[in-house]
């Protein structure tokens, strides 16, 4: 009987821990749903200009289209991933690299959100990397 109670006790603890981890991973800020655009110049690296459009889906996935211009060369690429809010910070897991970027974020208004890098998966010359996303209005 004691073994059965002990097994049940540990089973309940394991299930509640799994649910807690799931709820953290799935915590989303619904103000971030939809399509957003942004750009930056010399922010990540001197001489690099980047433009992007990102769609954050309600299931926590995202699709990100980048266009980068450097030394007259233009490169476009698409990234897919998962996003969530944890400890008040924005997390963005990039499926192609397997790395997660972490940002603090602040809504300037309903249509603009400012991100500041806390931990990113690629190296940036600017340790104070930040940018603003602008909501693309549905028409």
JSON list of N, CA, C and O in Angstrom, two decimals, residues 25 27-30 32-33 54-62 81-85 90-93:
[
{"chain": "A", "resi": 25, "resn": "UNK", "atom": "N", "xyz": [5.90, 27.12, -21.90]},
{"chain": "A", "resi": 25, "resn": "UNK", "atom": "CA", "xyz": [6.30, 27.11, -23.31]},
{"chain": "A", "resi": 25, "resn": "UNK", "atom": "C", "xyz": [5.19, 27.65, -24.20]},
{"chain": "A", "resi": 25, "resn": "UNK", "atom": "O", "xyz": [5.47, 28.18, -25.26]},
{"chain": "A", "resi": 27, "resn": "UNK", "atom": "N", "xyz": [2.94, 30.05, -23.32]},
{"chain": "A", "resi": 27, "resn": "UNK", "atom": "CA", "xyz": [2.43, 31.36, -22.92]},
{"chain": "A", "resi": 27, "resn": "UNK", "atom": "C", "xyz": [2.71, 32.36, -24.05]},
{"chain": "A", "resi": 27, "resn": "UNK", "atom": "O", "xyz": [3.85, 32.54, -24.46]},
{"chain": "A", "resi": 28, "resn": "UNK", "atom": "N", "xyz": [1.66, 32.96, -24.56]},
{"chain": "A", "resi": 28, "resn": "UNK", "atom": "CA", "xyz": [1.77, 33.88, -25.68]},
{"chain": "A", "resi": 28, "resn": "UNK", "atom": "C", "xyz": [1.17, 35.23, -25.30]},
{"chain": "A", "resi": 28, "resn": "UNK", "atom": "O", "xyz": [0.28, 35.30, -24.47]},
{"chain": "A", "resi": 29, "resn": "UNK", "atom": "N", "xyz": [1.65, 36.27, -25.91]},
{"chain": "A", "resi": 29, "resn": "UNK", "atom": "CA", "xyz": [1.08, 37.60, -25.75]},
{"chain": "A", "resi": 29, "resn": "UNK", "atom": "C", "xyz": [0.25, 37.88, -27.00]},
{"chain": "A", "resi": 29, "resn": "UNK", "atom": "O", "xyz": [0.80, 38.07, -28.09]},
{"chain": "A", "resi": 30, "resn": "UNK", "atom": "N", "xyz": [-1.08, 37.89, -26.85]},
{"chain": "A", "resi": 30, "resn": "UNK", "atom": "CA", "xyz": [-1.94, 38.00, -28.03]},
{"chain": "A", "resi": 30, "resn": "UNK", "atom": "C", "xyz": [-1.79, 39.33, -28.76]},
{"chain": "A", "resi": 30, "resn": "UNK", "atom": "O", "xyz": [-2.19, 39.46, -29.91]},
{"chain": "A", "resi": 32, "resn": "UNK", "atom": "N", "xyz": [0.88, 40.30, -29.89]},
{"chain": "A", "resi": 32, "resn": "UNK", "atom": "CA", "xyz": [1.94, 40.06, -30.88]},
{"chain": "A", "resi": 32, "resn": "UNK", "atom": "C", "xyz": [1.47, 39.23, -32.07]},
{"chain": "A", "resi": 32, "resn": "UNK", "atom": "O", "xyz": [2.24, 39.05, -33.01]},
{"chain": "A", "resi": 33, "resn": "UNK", "atom": "N", "xyz": [0.25, 38.73, -32.03]},
{"chain": "A", "resi": 33, "resn": "UNK", "atom": "CA", "xyz": [-0.27, 37.94, -33.15]},
{"chain": "A", "resi": 33, "resn": "UNK", "atom": "C", "xyz": [-0.33, 38.81, -34.41]},
{"chain": "A", "resi": 33, "resn": "UNK", "atom": "O", "xyz": [-0.52, 40.02, -34.34]},
{"chain": "A", "resi": 54, "resn": "UNK", "atom": "N", "xyz": [7.45, 39.54, -40.47]},
{"chain": "A", "resi": 54, "resn": "UNK", "atom": "CA", "xyz": [7.25, 38.35, -39.66]},
{"chain": "A", "resi": 54, "resn": "UNK", "atom": "C", "xyz": [5.77, 38.18, -39.36]},
{"chain": "A", "resi": 54, "resn": "UNK", "atom": "O", "xyz": [5.08, 39.15, -39.04]},
{"chain": "A", "resi": 55, "resn": "UNK", "atom": "N", "xyz": [5.31, 36.94, -39.47]},
{"chain": "A", "resi": 55, "resn": "UNK", "atom": "CA", "xyz": [3.95, 36.64, -39.06]},
{"chain": "A", "resi": 55, "resn": "UNK", "atom": "C", "xyz": [4.03, 35.72, -37.85]},
{"chain": "A", "resi": 55, "resn": "UNK", "atom": "O", "xyz": [4.65, 34.65, -37.92]},
{"chain": "A", "resi": 56, "resn": "UNK", "atom": "N", "xyz": [3.44, 36.16, -36.73]},
{"chain": "A", "resi": 56, "resn": "UNK", "atom": "CA", "xyz": [3.37, 35.35, -35.51]},
{"chain": "A", "resi": 56, "resn": "UNK", "atom": "C", "xyz": [1.97, 34.76, -35.43]},
{"chain": "A", "resi": 56, "resn": "UNK", "atom": "O", "xyz": [0.99, 35.49, -35.31]},
{"chain": "A", "resi": 57, "resn": "UNK", "atom": "N", "xyz": [1.92, 33.44, -35.50]},
{"chain": "A", "resi": 57, "resn": "UNK", "atom": "CA", "xyz": [0.64, 32.73, -35.48]},
{"chain": "A", "resi": 57, "resn": "UNK", "atom": "C", "xyz": [0.18, 32.49, -34.05]},
{"chain": "A", "resi": 57, "resn": "UNK", "atom": "O", "xyz": [0.98, 32.48, -33.11]},
{"chain": "A", "resi": 58, "resn": "UNK", "atom": "N", "xyz": [-1.13, 32.28, -33.90]},
{"chain": "A", "resi": 58, "resn": "UNK", "atom": "CA", "xyz": [-1.73, 32.07, -32.58]},
{"chain": "A", "resi": 58, "resn": "UNK", "atom": "C", "xyz": [-1.34, 30.73, -31.95]},
{"chain": "A", "resi": 58, "resn": "UNK", "atom": "O", "xyz": [-1.54, 30.54, -30.76]},
{"chain": "A", "resi": 59, "resn": "UNK", "atom": "N", "xyz": [-0.74, 29.82, -32.74]},
{"chain": "A", "resi": 59, "resn": "UNK", "atom": "CA", "xyz": [-0.29, 28.55, -32.16]},
{"chain": "A", "resi": 59, "resn": "UNK", "atom": "C", "xyz": [1.16, 28.65, -31.66]},
{"chain": "A", "resi": 59, "resn": "UNK", "atom": "O", "xyz": [1.74, 27.67, -31.23]},
{"chain": "A", "resi": 60, "resn": "UNK", "atom": "N", "xyz": [1.75, 29.85, -31.73]},
{"chain": "A", "resi": 60, "resn": "UNK", "atom": "CA", "xyz": [3.10, 30.06, -31.22]},
{"chain": "A", "resi": 60, "resn": "UNK", "atom": "C", "xyz": [4.19, 29.84, -32.26]},
{"chain": "A", "resi": 60, "resn": "UNK", "atom": "O", "xyz": [5.37, 29.90, -31.92]},
{"chain": "A", "resi": 61, "resn": "UNK", "atom": "N", "xyz": [3.83, 29.60, -33.50]},
{"chain": "A", "resi": 61, "resn": "UNK", "atom": "CA", "xyz": [4.84, 29.48, -34.54]},
{"chain": "A", "resi": 61, "resn": "UNK", "atom": "C", "xyz": [5.01, 30.83, -35.24]},
{"chain": "A", "resi": 61, "resn": "UNK", "atom": "O", "xyz": [4.18, 31.73, -35.08]},
{"chain": "A", "resi": 62, "resn": "UNK", "atom": "N", "xyz": [6.10, 30.96, -35.99]},
{"chain": "A", "resi": 62, "resn": "UNK", "atom": "CA", "xyz": [6.29, 32.18, -36.77]},
{"chain": "A", "resi": 62, "resn": "UNK", "atom": "C", "xyz": [6.93, 31.85, -38.10]},
{"chain": "A", "resi": 62, "resn": "UNK", "atom": "O", "xyz": [7.56, 30.81, -38.28]},
{"chain": "A", "resi": 81, "resn": "UNK", "atom": "N", "xyz": [9.91, 29.10, -37.02]},
{"chain": "A", "resi": 81, "resn": "UNK", "atom": "CA", "xyz": [10.25, 28.81, -35.64]},
{"chain": "A", "resi": 81, "resn": "UNK", "atom": "C", "xyz": [9.07, 28.86, -34.71]},
{"chain": "A", "resi": 81, "resn": "UNK", "atom": "O", "xyz": [7.91, 28.89, -35.14]},
{"chain": "A", "resi": 82, "resn": "UNK", "atom": "N", "xyz": [9.39, 28.91, -33.43]},
{"chain": "A", "resi": 82, "resn": "UNK", "atom": "CA", "xyz": [8.41, 28.92, -32.34]},
{"chain": "A", "resi": 82, "resn": "UNK", "atom": "C", "xyz": [8.71, 30.14, -31.47]},
{"chain": "A", "resi": 82, "resn": "UNK", "atom": "O", "xyz": [9.88, 30.44, -31.23]},
{"chain": "A", "resi": 83, "resn": "UNK", "atom": "N", "xyz": [7.67, 30.83, -31.01]},
{"chain": "A", "resi": 83, "resn": "UNK", "atom": "CA", "xyz": [7.86, 31.96, -30.12]},
{"chain": "A", "resi": 83, "resn": "UNK", "atom": "C", "xyz": [6.98, 31.82, -28.89]},
{"chain": "A", "resi": 83, "resn": "UNK", "atom": "O", "xyz": [5.95, 31.16, -28.92]},
{"chain": "A", "resi": 84, "resn": "UNK", "atom": "N", "xyz": [7.42, 32.41, -27.78]},
{"chain": "A", "resi": 84, "resn": "UNK", "atom": "CA", "xyz": [6.66, 32.38, -26.55]},
{"chain": "A", "resi": 84, "resn": "UNK", "atom": "C", "xyz": [7.20, 33.44, -25.60]},
{"chain": "A", "resi": 84, "resn": "UNK", "atom": "O", "xyz": [8.26, 34.02, -25.82]},
{"chain": "A", "resi": 85, "resn": "UNK", "atom": "N", "xyz": [6.43, 33.69, -24.54]},
{"chain": "A", "resi": 85, "resn": "UNK", "atom": "CA", "xyz": [6.82, 34.64, -23.50]},
{"chain": "A", "resi": 85, "resn": "UNK", "atom": "C", "xyz": [7.12, 33.82, -22.24]},
{"chain": "A", "resi": 85, "resn": "UNK", "atom": "O", "xyz": [6.33, 32.98, -21.83]},
{"chain": "A", "resi": 90, "resn": "UNK", "atom": "N", "xyz": [10.53, 37.84, -24.41]},
{"chain": "A", "resi": 90, "resn": "UNK", "atom": "CA", "xyz": [10.16, 37.23, -25.69]},
{"chain": "A", "resi": 90, "resn": "UNK", "atom": "C", "xyz": [11.23, 36.23, -26.10]},
{"chain": "A", "resi": 90, "resn": "UNK", "atom": "O", "xyz": [12.42, 36.58, -26.14]},
{"chain": "A", "resi": 91, "resn": "UNK", "atom": "N", "xyz": [10.83, 34.99, -26.37]},
{"chain": "A", "resi": 91, "resn": "UNK", "atom": "CA", "xyz": [11.75, 33.93, -26.82]},
{"chain": "A", "resi": 91, "resn": "UNK", "atom": "C", "xyz": [11.39, 33.54, -28.24]},
{"chain": "A", "resi": 91, "resn": "UNK", "atom": "O", "xyz": [10.21, 33.42, -28.57]},
{"chain": "A", "resi": 92, "resn": "UNK", "atom": "N", "xyz": [12.42, 33.33, -29.06]},
{"chain": "A", "resi": 92, "resn": "UNK", "atom": "CA", "xyz": [12.22, 33.01, -30.47]},
{"chain": "A", "resi": 92, "resn": "UNK", "atom": "C", "xyz": [13.18, 31.88, -30.85]},
{"chain": "A", "resi": 92, "resn": "UNK", "atom": "O", "xyz": [14.38, 32.09, -31.00]},
{"chain": "A", "resi": 93, "resn": "UNK", "atom": "N", "xyz": [12.62, 30.67, -30.95]},
{"chain": "A", "resi": 93, "resn": "UNK", "atom": "CA", "xyz": [13.40, 29.49, -31.35]},
{"chain": "A", "resi": 93, "resn": "UNK", "atom": "C", "xyz": [13.40, 29.40, -32.87]},
{"chain": "A", "resi": 93, "resn": "UNK", "atom": "O", "xyz": [12.34, 29.31, -33.48]}
]
